[in-house]
């Protein structure tokens, strides 16, 4: 994202103590400018987005090729080349202890964690070390390990991965809320959702693996998340997620599945038809019960009485507004409006 088009920019006349910072995340290794596939970068991008929605912080996002960081970025870090991303650089405001954030740098994961703790004194849902978040994190702490083992051929038929997802699905089915800790996103959701998106997209690309449609808890959880801008607008393109696993996966991609041949399109943010059909049936059954009819009576189709307000939308109607928000971030060539602040031509031909 360029200097003159920040994702979030400070509001004129805002409290000088309000934290403001720059967030540097990994860039795509395909076009060197759009959002990269790093799930940890997306996790912190989501948290920054959520805090900005609460008017708690303001921030700008830049994408960086770790193998060729822009000159302005290196200068801010005094020539240091970080080994991990994201990187946070304070612009202004104060932390919860009243200390200035100007020129404060967080370029290690634990430092980034500490930075976000100190700029967020109010919203407990966005803090890692709360009972709800710690409990939620426990349910998927090995998901990435299981998925990598599957792609590397250590779980040939995917049984171990499927069994692990089944336990997660059972937990999600027991929840009475949309997300892990409530009806809005929490720290734990920002950790889980990028990982689930990787399983969904890369699993299908390399091994034709799909999260089983009967795992309704996972699919409902994803469907809820696909309607939240903080998740959708921070998602990398499918092709970048696929590219992320090329060196890890035993099965190599050929032909049209090669990420370098895929167009930059909006990320996959829909649920499978099997799940949508199940939801329609459930809605019809609830309508019958609410009308005082016998439970054994066959449910009437939506719209039979001229009322189709509860009818499940067609797949291409889902999240239309969110799609539009996502597309506003793209330029006329179909690439997202995220740049690293330098001339893209300087980095052309460079791979991460």
GROMACS .gro file of C-alpha atoms in nm:
model
  352
    1UNK     CA    1   0.000   0.000   0.000
    2UNK     CA    2   0.144   0.335  -0.100
    3UNK     CA    3   0.216   0.625   0.129
    4UNK     CA    4  -0.066   0.833  -0.020
    5UNK     CA    5  -0.329   0.559   0.013
    6UNK     CA    6  -0.306   0.404   0.360
    7UNK     CA    7  -0.551   0.136   0.462
    8UNK     CA    8  -0.640   0.328   0.775
    9UNK     CA    9  -0.512   0.679   0.827
   10UNK     CA   10  -0.525   0.899   1.139
   11UNK     CA   11  -0.836   1.114   1.164
   12UNK     CA   12  -0.768   1.486   1.171
   13UNK     CA   13  -0.828   1.634   1.511
   14UNK     CA   14  -0.807   1.298   1.687
   15UNK     CA   15  -0.666   1.261   2.036
   16UNK     CA   16  -0.288   1.290   2.014
   17UNK     CA   17  -0.264   1.001   2.259
   18UNK     CA   18  -0.443   0.760   2.025
   19UNK     CA   19  -0.197   0.491   1.909
   20UNK     CA   20  -0.101   0.503   1.542
   21UNK     CA   21   0.143   0.273   1.368
   22UNK     CA   22   0.258   0.110   1.046
   23UNK     CA   23   0.208  -0.263   0.995
   24UNK     CA   24   0.442  -0.437   0.750
   25UNK     CA   25   0.325  -0.775   0.623
   26UNK     CA   26   0.470  -1.019   0.371
   27UNK     CA   27   0.391  -0.941   0.009
   28UNK     CA   28   0.276  -1.181  -0.258
   29UNK     CA   29   0.564  -1.372  -0.415
   30UNK     CA   30   0.371  -1.367  -0.743
   31UNK     CA   31   0.303  -0.998  -0.808
   32UNK     CA   32   0.527  -0.861  -0.528
   33UNK     CA   33   0.264  -0.608  -0.420
   34UNK     CA   34  -0.064  -0.758  -0.300
   35UNK     CA   35  -0.117  -0.930   0.034
   36UNK     CA   36   0.096  -1.238   0.084
   37UNK     CA   37  -0.011  -1.575   0.219
   38UNK     CA   38   0.147  -1.560   0.565
   39UNK     CA   39  -0.127  -1.663   0.814
   40UNK     CA   40   0.051  -1.492   1.104
   41UNK     CA   41   0.059  -1.165   0.910
   42UNK     CA   42  -0.313  -1.196   0.843
   43UNK     CA   43  -0.376  -1.267   1.211
   44UNK     CA   44  -0.223  -0.934   1.316
   45UNK     CA   45  -0.374  -0.750   1.020
   46UNK     CA   46  -0.716  -0.870   1.140
   47UNK     CA   47  -0.650  -0.759   1.497
   48UNK     CA   48  -0.533  -0.416   1.382
   49UNK     CA   49  -0.843  -0.389   1.163
   50UNK     CA   50  -1.073  -0.479   1.453
   51UNK     CA   51  -0.907  -0.227   1.685
   52UNK     CA   52  -0.936   0.043   1.418
   53UNK     CA   53  -1.306  -0.036   1.380
   54UNK     CA   54  -1.337   0.032   1.753
   55UNK     CA   55  -1.165   0.369   1.695
   56UNK     CA   56  -0.897   0.250   1.935
   57UNK     CA   57  -0.602   0.279   1.693
   58UNK     CA   58  -0.518   0.405   1.345
   59UNK     CA   59  -0.271   0.229   1.120
   60UNK     CA   60  -0.128   0.191   0.772
   61UNK     CA   61  -0.044  -0.137   0.600
   62UNK     CA   62   0.251  -0.201   0.371
   63UNK     CA   63   0.349  -0.522   0.194
   64UNK     CA   64   0.715  -0.618   0.185
   65UNK     CA   65   0.916  -0.882   0.002
   66UNK     CA   66   1.131  -1.022   0.281
   67UNK     CA   67   1.406  -1.101   0.029
   68UNK     CA   68   1.407  -0.745  -0.106
   69UNK     CA   69   1.264  -0.493   0.143
   70UNK     CA   70   1.211  -0.137   0.015
   71UNK     CA   71   1.473   0.123   0.095
   72UNK     CA   72   1.238   0.333   0.308
   73UNK     CA   73   1.157   0.030   0.522
   74UNK     CA   74   1.523  -0.059   0.574
   75UNK     CA   75   1.602   0.299   0.670
   76UNK     CA   76   1.333   0.298   0.937
   77UNK     CA   77   1.485  -0.021   1.078
   78UNK     CA   78   1.836   0.126   1.052
   79UNK     CA   79   1.938  -0.130   0.792
   80UNK     CA   80   1.814  -0.433   0.983
   81UNK     CA   81   1.648  -0.706   0.777
   82UNK     CA   82   1.384  -0.877   0.995
   83UNK     CA   83   1.379  -1.255   1.007
   84UNK     CA   84   1.007  -1.260   1.088
   85UNK     CA   85   0.695  -1.073   0.987
   86UNK     CA   86   0.484  -0.879   1.058
   87UNK     CA   87   0.682  -0.576   1.173
   88UNK     CA   88   0.524  -0.283   1.356
   89UNK     CA   89   0.664   0.071   1.368
   90UNK     CA   90   0.499   0.327   1.593
   91UNK     CA   91   0.400   0.662   1.443
   92UNK     CA   92   0.248   0.843   1.739
   93UNK     CA   93   0.019   0.833   2.038
   94UNK     CA   94   0.076   0.660   2.369
   95UNK     CA   95   0.057   0.307   2.501
   96UNK     CA   96  -0.148   0.204   2.804
   97UNK     CA   97   0.139   0.315   3.030
   98UNK     CA   98   0.144   0.666   2.886
   99UNK     CA   99   0.471   0.607   2.698
  100UNK     CA  100   0.513   0.746   2.347
  101UNK     CA  101   0.493   0.508   2.052
  102UNK     CA  102   0.694   0.726   1.815
  103UNK     CA  103   0.963   0.517   1.644
  104UNK     CA  104   0.890   0.214   1.861
  105UNK     CA  105   0.976  -0.101   1.665
  106UNK     CA  106   0.841  -0.453   1.710
  107UNK     CA  107   1.010  -0.698   1.473
  108UNK     CA  108   0.981  -1.025   1.666
  109UNK     CA  109   0.658  -1.217   1.726
  110UNK     CA  110   0.669  -1.171   2.103
  111UNK     CA  111   0.740  -0.799   2.055
  112UNK     CA  112   0.442  -0.764   1.820
  113UNK     CA  113   0.226  -0.942   2.078
  114UNK     CA  114   0.346  -0.703   2.347
  115UNK     CA  115   0.290  -0.399   2.123
  116UNK     CA  116  -0.073  -0.492   2.061
  117UNK     CA  117  -0.125  -0.560   2.431
  118UNK     CA  118   0.001  -0.211   2.516
  119UNK     CA  119  -0.212  -0.028   2.258
  120UNK     CA  120  -0.527  -0.218   2.359
  121UNK     CA  121  -0.616  -0.149   2.723
  122UNK     CA  122  -0.992  -0.190   2.682
  123UNK     CA  123  -1.096  -0.478   2.453
  124UNK     CA  124  -1.034  -0.809   2.629
  125UNK     CA  125  -1.161  -1.017   2.336
  126UNK     CA  126  -0.855  -0.907   2.140
  127UNK     CA  127  -0.608  -1.014   2.409
  128UNK     CA  128  -0.444  -1.356   2.403
  129UNK     CA  129  -0.414  -1.423   2.776
  130UNK     CA  130  -0.780  -1.420   2.871
  131UNK     CA  131  -0.951  -1.741   2.988
  132UNK     CA  132  -1.186  -1.758   2.687
  133UNK     CA  133  -0.912  -1.707   2.430
  134UNK     CA  134  -0.668  -1.946   2.596
  135UNK     CA  135  -0.936  -2.215   2.611
  136UNK     CA  136  -1.029  -2.159   2.247
  137UNK     CA  137  -0.667  -2.170   2.128
  138UNK     CA  138  -0.630  -2.514   2.284
  139UNK     CA  139  -0.880  -2.664   2.039
  140UNK     CA  140  -0.674  -2.601   1.725
  141UNK     CA  141  -0.315  -2.557   1.841
  142UNK     CA  142  -0.193  -2.846   1.619
  143UNK     CA  143  -0.400  -2.770   1.308
  144UNK     CA  144  -0.110  -2.633   1.102
  145UNK     CA  145   0.110  -2.926   1.205
  146UNK     CA  146  -0.156  -3.178   1.099
  147UNK     CA  147  -0.211  -3.003   0.767
  148UNK     CA  148   0.160  -2.979   0.685
  149UNK     CA  149   0.203  -3.349   0.768
  150UNK     CA  150  -0.077  -3.430   0.525
  151UNK     CA  151   0.075  -3.225   0.242
  152UNK     CA  152   0.419  -3.374   0.307
  153UNK     CA  153   0.288  -3.728   0.266
  154UNK     CA  154   0.295  -3.831   0.633
  155UNK     CA  155  -0.084  -3.868   0.638
  156UNK     CA  156  -0.140  -4.013   0.292
  157UNK     CA  157  -0.515  -4.052   0.298
  158UNK     CA  158  -0.581  -3.751   0.522
  159UNK     CA  159  -0.738  -3.959   0.801
  160UNK     CA  160  -0.542  -3.788   1.079
  161UNK     CA  161  -0.624  -3.442   0.944
  162UNK     CA  162  -0.991  -3.530   0.907
  163UNK     CA  163  -1.007  -3.672   1.259
  164UNK     CA  164  -0.848  -3.356   1.396
  165UNK     CA  165  -1.097  -3.139   1.208
  166UNK     CA  166  -1.378  -3.361   1.336
  167UNK     CA  167  -1.286  -3.280   1.697
  168UNK     CA  168  -1.275  -2.910   1.611
  169UNK     CA  169  -1.611  -2.941   1.435
  170UNK     CA  170  -1.766  -3.104   1.742
  171UNK     CA  171  -1.643  -2.817   1.958
  172UNK     CA  172  -1.784  -2.556   1.719
  173UNK     CA  173  -2.118  -2.738   1.706
  174UNK     CA  174  -2.147  -2.711   2.085
  175UNK     CA  175  -2.104  -2.335   2.082
  176UNK     CA  176  -2.413  -2.119   2.105
  177UNK     CA  177  -2.232  -1.825   1.949
  178UNK     CA  178  -2.116  -1.739   1.597
  179UNK     CA  179  -1.750  -1.743   1.688
  180UNK     CA  180  -1.515  -1.899   1.942
  181UNK     CA  181  -1.565  -1.653   2.227
  182UNK     CA  182  -1.889  -1.478   2.137
  183UNK     CA  183  -2.083  -1.331   1.846
  184UNK     CA  184  -1.794  -1.118   1.725
  185UNK     CA  185  -1.436  -1.201   1.635
  186UNK     CA  186  -1.180  -1.252   1.910
  187UNK     CA  187  -0.804  -1.304   1.927
  188UNK     CA  188  -0.857  -1.680   1.892
  189UNK     CA  189  -1.069  -1.637   1.578
  190UNK     CA  190  -0.794  -1.426   1.422
  191UNK     CA  191  -0.560  -1.722   1.476
  192UNK     CA  192  -0.794  -1.998   1.357
  193UNK     CA  193  -0.959  -1.846   1.051
  194UNK     CA  194  -0.643  -1.793   0.840
  195UNK     CA  195  -0.543  -2.155   0.911
  196UNK     CA  196  -0.883  -2.292   0.809
  197UNK     CA  197  -0.869  -2.091   0.487
  198UNK     CA  198  -0.530  -2.244   0.409
  199UNK     CA  199  -0.662  -2.595   0.472
  200UNK     CA  200  -0.958  -2.529   0.247
  201UNK     CA  201  -0.775  -2.369  -0.046
  202UNK     CA  202  -0.440  -2.552  -0.047
  203UNK     CA  203  -0.587  -2.890   0.045
  204UNK     CA  204  -0.813  -2.879  -0.258
  205UNK     CA  205  -0.537  -2.753  -0.491
  206UNK     CA  206  -0.277  -3.017  -0.406
  207UNK     CA  207  -0.471  -3.328  -0.304
  208UNK     CA  208  -0.833  -3.251  -0.391
  209UNK     CA  209  -0.896  -3.252  -0.016
  210UNK     CA  210  -1.216  -3.085   0.099
  211UNK     CA  211  -1.325  -3.023   0.454
  212UNK     CA  212  -1.610  -3.278   0.478
  213UNK     CA  213  -1.947  -3.119   0.408
  214UNK     CA  214  -2.095  -3.296   0.712
  215UNK     CA  215  -1.870  -3.086   0.937
  216UNK     CA  216  -2.148  -2.830   0.966
  217UNK     CA  217  -1.987  -2.662   1.267
  218UNK     CA  218  -1.679  -2.566   1.065
  219UNK     CA  219  -1.876  -2.460   0.759
  220UNK     CA  220  -2.118  -2.250   0.960
  221UNK     CA  221  -1.822  -2.092   1.139
  222UNK     CA  222  -1.660  -2.008   0.804
  223UNK     CA  223  -1.987  -1.878   0.664
  224UNK     CA  224  -2.020  -1.641   0.959
  225UNK     CA  225  -1.662  -1.523   0.912
  226UNK     CA  226  -1.709  -1.463   0.540
  227UNK     CA  227  -1.956  -1.187   0.625
  228UNK     CA  228  -1.705  -0.999   0.844
  229UNK     CA  229  -1.490  -0.737   0.664
  230UNK     CA  230  -1.201  -0.779   0.909
  231UNK     CA  231  -1.156  -1.134   0.778
  232UNK     CA  232  -1.249  -1.092   0.412
  233UNK     CA  233  -1.050  -0.776   0.346
  234UNK     CA  234  -0.734  -0.922   0.499
  235UNK     CA  235  -0.752  -1.252   0.308
  236UNK     CA  236  -0.478  -1.329   0.055
  237UNK     CA  237  -0.575  -1.448  -0.291
  238UNK     CA  238  -0.618  -1.822  -0.340
  239UNK     CA  239  -0.318  -1.834  -0.572
  240UNK     CA  240  -0.092  -1.695  -0.299
  241UNK     CA  241  -0.212  -1.955  -0.049
  242UNK     CA  242  -0.140  -2.227  -0.305
  243UNK     CA  243   0.204  -2.082  -0.373
  244UNK     CA  244   0.277  -2.087   0.001
  245UNK     CA  245   0.284  -2.469   0.002
  246UNK     CA  246   0.462  -2.548  -0.326
  247UNK     CA  247   0.791  -2.628  -0.153
  248UNK     CA  248   0.621  -2.822   0.128
  249UNK     CA  249   0.379  -3.043  -0.064
  250UNK     CA  250   0.486  -3.382  -0.198
  251UNK     CA  251   0.242  -3.361  -0.486
  252UNK     CA  252   0.350  -3.099  -0.738
  253UNK     CA  253   0.109  -2.878  -0.925
  254UNK     CA  254   0.093  -2.880  -1.302
  255UNK     CA  255  -0.100  -2.696  -1.569
  256UNK     CA  256  -0.386  -2.469  -1.476
  257UNK     CA  257  -0.341  -2.526  -1.102
  258UNK     CA  258  -0.003  -2.353  -1.098
  259UNK     CA  259  -0.049  -2.036  -0.889
  260UNK     CA  260   0.158  -1.832  -1.135
  261UNK     CA  261  -0.101  -1.907  -1.403
  262UNK     CA  262  -0.403  -1.824  -1.188
  263UNK     CA  263  -0.558  -1.480  -1.217
  264UNK     CA  264  -0.572  -1.255  -0.915
  265UNK     CA  265  -0.936  -1.297  -0.817
  266UNK     CA  266  -1.129  -1.238  -0.494
  267UNK     CA  267  -1.057  -1.509  -0.235
  268UNK     CA  268  -1.292  -1.803  -0.199
  269UNK     CA  269  -1.556  -1.688   0.049
  270UNK     CA  270  -1.856  -1.915   0.002
  271UNK     CA  271  -1.976  -2.239   0.159
  272UNK     CA  272  -2.045  -2.562  -0.034
  273UNK     CA  273  -2.389  -2.625  -0.179
  274UNK     CA  274  -2.438  -2.928   0.047
  275UNK     CA  275  -2.422  -2.704   0.352
  276UNK     CA  276  -2.654  -2.445   0.202
  277UNK     CA  277  -2.913  -2.712   0.124
  278UNK     CA  278  -2.895  -2.837   0.482
  279UNK     CA  279  -2.957  -2.485   0.608
  280UNK     CA  280  -3.267  -2.450   0.387
  281UNK     CA  281  -3.414  -2.771   0.530
  282UNK     CA  282  -3.353  -2.654   0.885
  283UNK     CA  283  -3.518  -2.320   0.810
  284UNK     CA  284  -3.824  -2.492   0.668
  285UNK     CA  285  -3.858  -2.718   0.972
  286UNK     CA  286  -3.840  -2.420   1.206
  287UNK     CA  287  -4.111  -2.246   1.004
  288UNK     CA  288  -4.343  -2.547   1.046
  289UNK     CA  289  -4.289  -2.557   1.423
  290UNK     CA  290  -4.345  -2.183   1.456
  291UNK     CA  291  -4.678  -2.218   1.276
  292UNK     CA  292  -4.794  -2.471   1.537
  293UNK     CA  293  -4.803  -2.766   1.299
  294UNK     CA  294  -4.708  -3.119   1.396
  295UNK     CA  295  -4.334  -3.198   1.386
  296UNK     CA  296  -4.405  -3.503   1.172
  297UNK     CA  297  -4.574  -3.294   0.904
  298UNK     CA  298  -4.364  -3.235   0.595
  299UNK     CA  299  -4.207  -2.889   0.596
  300UNK     CA  300  -4.354  -2.644   0.347
  301UNK     CA  301  -4.111  -2.486   0.096
  302UNK     CA  302  -4.020  -2.125   0.153
  303UNK     CA  303  -4.240  -1.890  -0.044
  304UNK     CA  304  -4.539  -2.129  -0.059
  305UNK     CA  305  -4.751  -1.873   0.124
  306UNK     CA  306  -4.608  -1.582  -0.068
  307UNK     CA  307  -4.344  -1.512   0.198
  308UNK     CA  308  -3.990  -1.578   0.080
  309UNK     CA  309  -3.807  -1.351   0.322
  310UNK     CA  310  -3.644  -1.645   0.501
  311UNK     CA  311  -3.532  -1.818   0.183
  312UNK     CA  312  -3.160  -1.897   0.173
  313UNK     CA  313  -2.992  -1.683  -0.095
  314UNK     CA  314  -2.827  -1.843  -0.394
  315UNK     CA  315  -2.450  -1.895  -0.359
  316UNK     CA  316  -2.363  -1.604  -0.588
  317UNK     CA  317  -2.577  -1.371  -0.376
  318UNK     CA  318  -2.390  -1.445  -0.055
  319UNK     CA  319  -2.161  -1.173   0.076
  320UNK     CA  320  -2.214  -0.950  -0.231
  321UNK     CA  321  -2.151  -0.642  -0.021
  322UNK     CA  322  -1.830  -0.788   0.117
  323UNK     CA  323  -1.715  -0.881  -0.235
  324UNK     CA  324  -1.767  -0.520  -0.338
  325UNK     CA  325  -1.567  -0.397  -0.041
  326UNK     CA  326  -1.288  -0.636  -0.136
  327UNK     CA  327  -1.289  -0.528  -0.500
  328UNK     CA  328  -1.257  -0.163  -0.400
  329UNK     CA  329  -0.909  -0.252  -0.276
  330UNK     CA  330  -0.804  -0.366  -0.625
  331UNK     CA  331  -0.669  -0.148  -0.905
  332UNK     CA  332  -0.787  -0.137  -1.266
  333UNK     CA  333  -0.569  -0.433  -1.358
  334UNK     CA  334  -0.739  -0.654  -1.101
  335UNK     CA  335  -0.454  -0.635  -0.851
  336UNK     CA  336  -0.519  -0.528  -0.493
  337UNK     CA  337  -0.428  -0.177  -0.390
  338UNK     CA  338  -0.146  -0.282  -0.161
  339UNK     CA  339   0.209  -0.179  -0.251
  340UNK     CA  340   0.532  -0.176  -0.060
  341UNK     CA  341   0.583   0.199  -0.092
  342UNK     CA  342   0.861   0.168  -0.352
  343UNK     CA  343   0.855   0.154  -0.729
  344UNK     CA  344   0.725  -0.199  -0.815
  345UNK     CA  345   0.965  -0.214  -1.109
  346UNK     CA  346   1.257  -0.213  -0.868
  347UNK     CA  347   1.144  -0.548  -0.727
  348UNK     CA  348   1.033  -0.710  -1.051
  349UNK     CA  349   1.172  -1.055  -1.103
  350UNK     CA  350   1.257  -1.099  -0.735
  351UNK     CA  351   1.130  -1.406  -0.558
  352UNK     CA  352   1.090  -1.448  -0.185
   0.00000   0.00000   0.00000
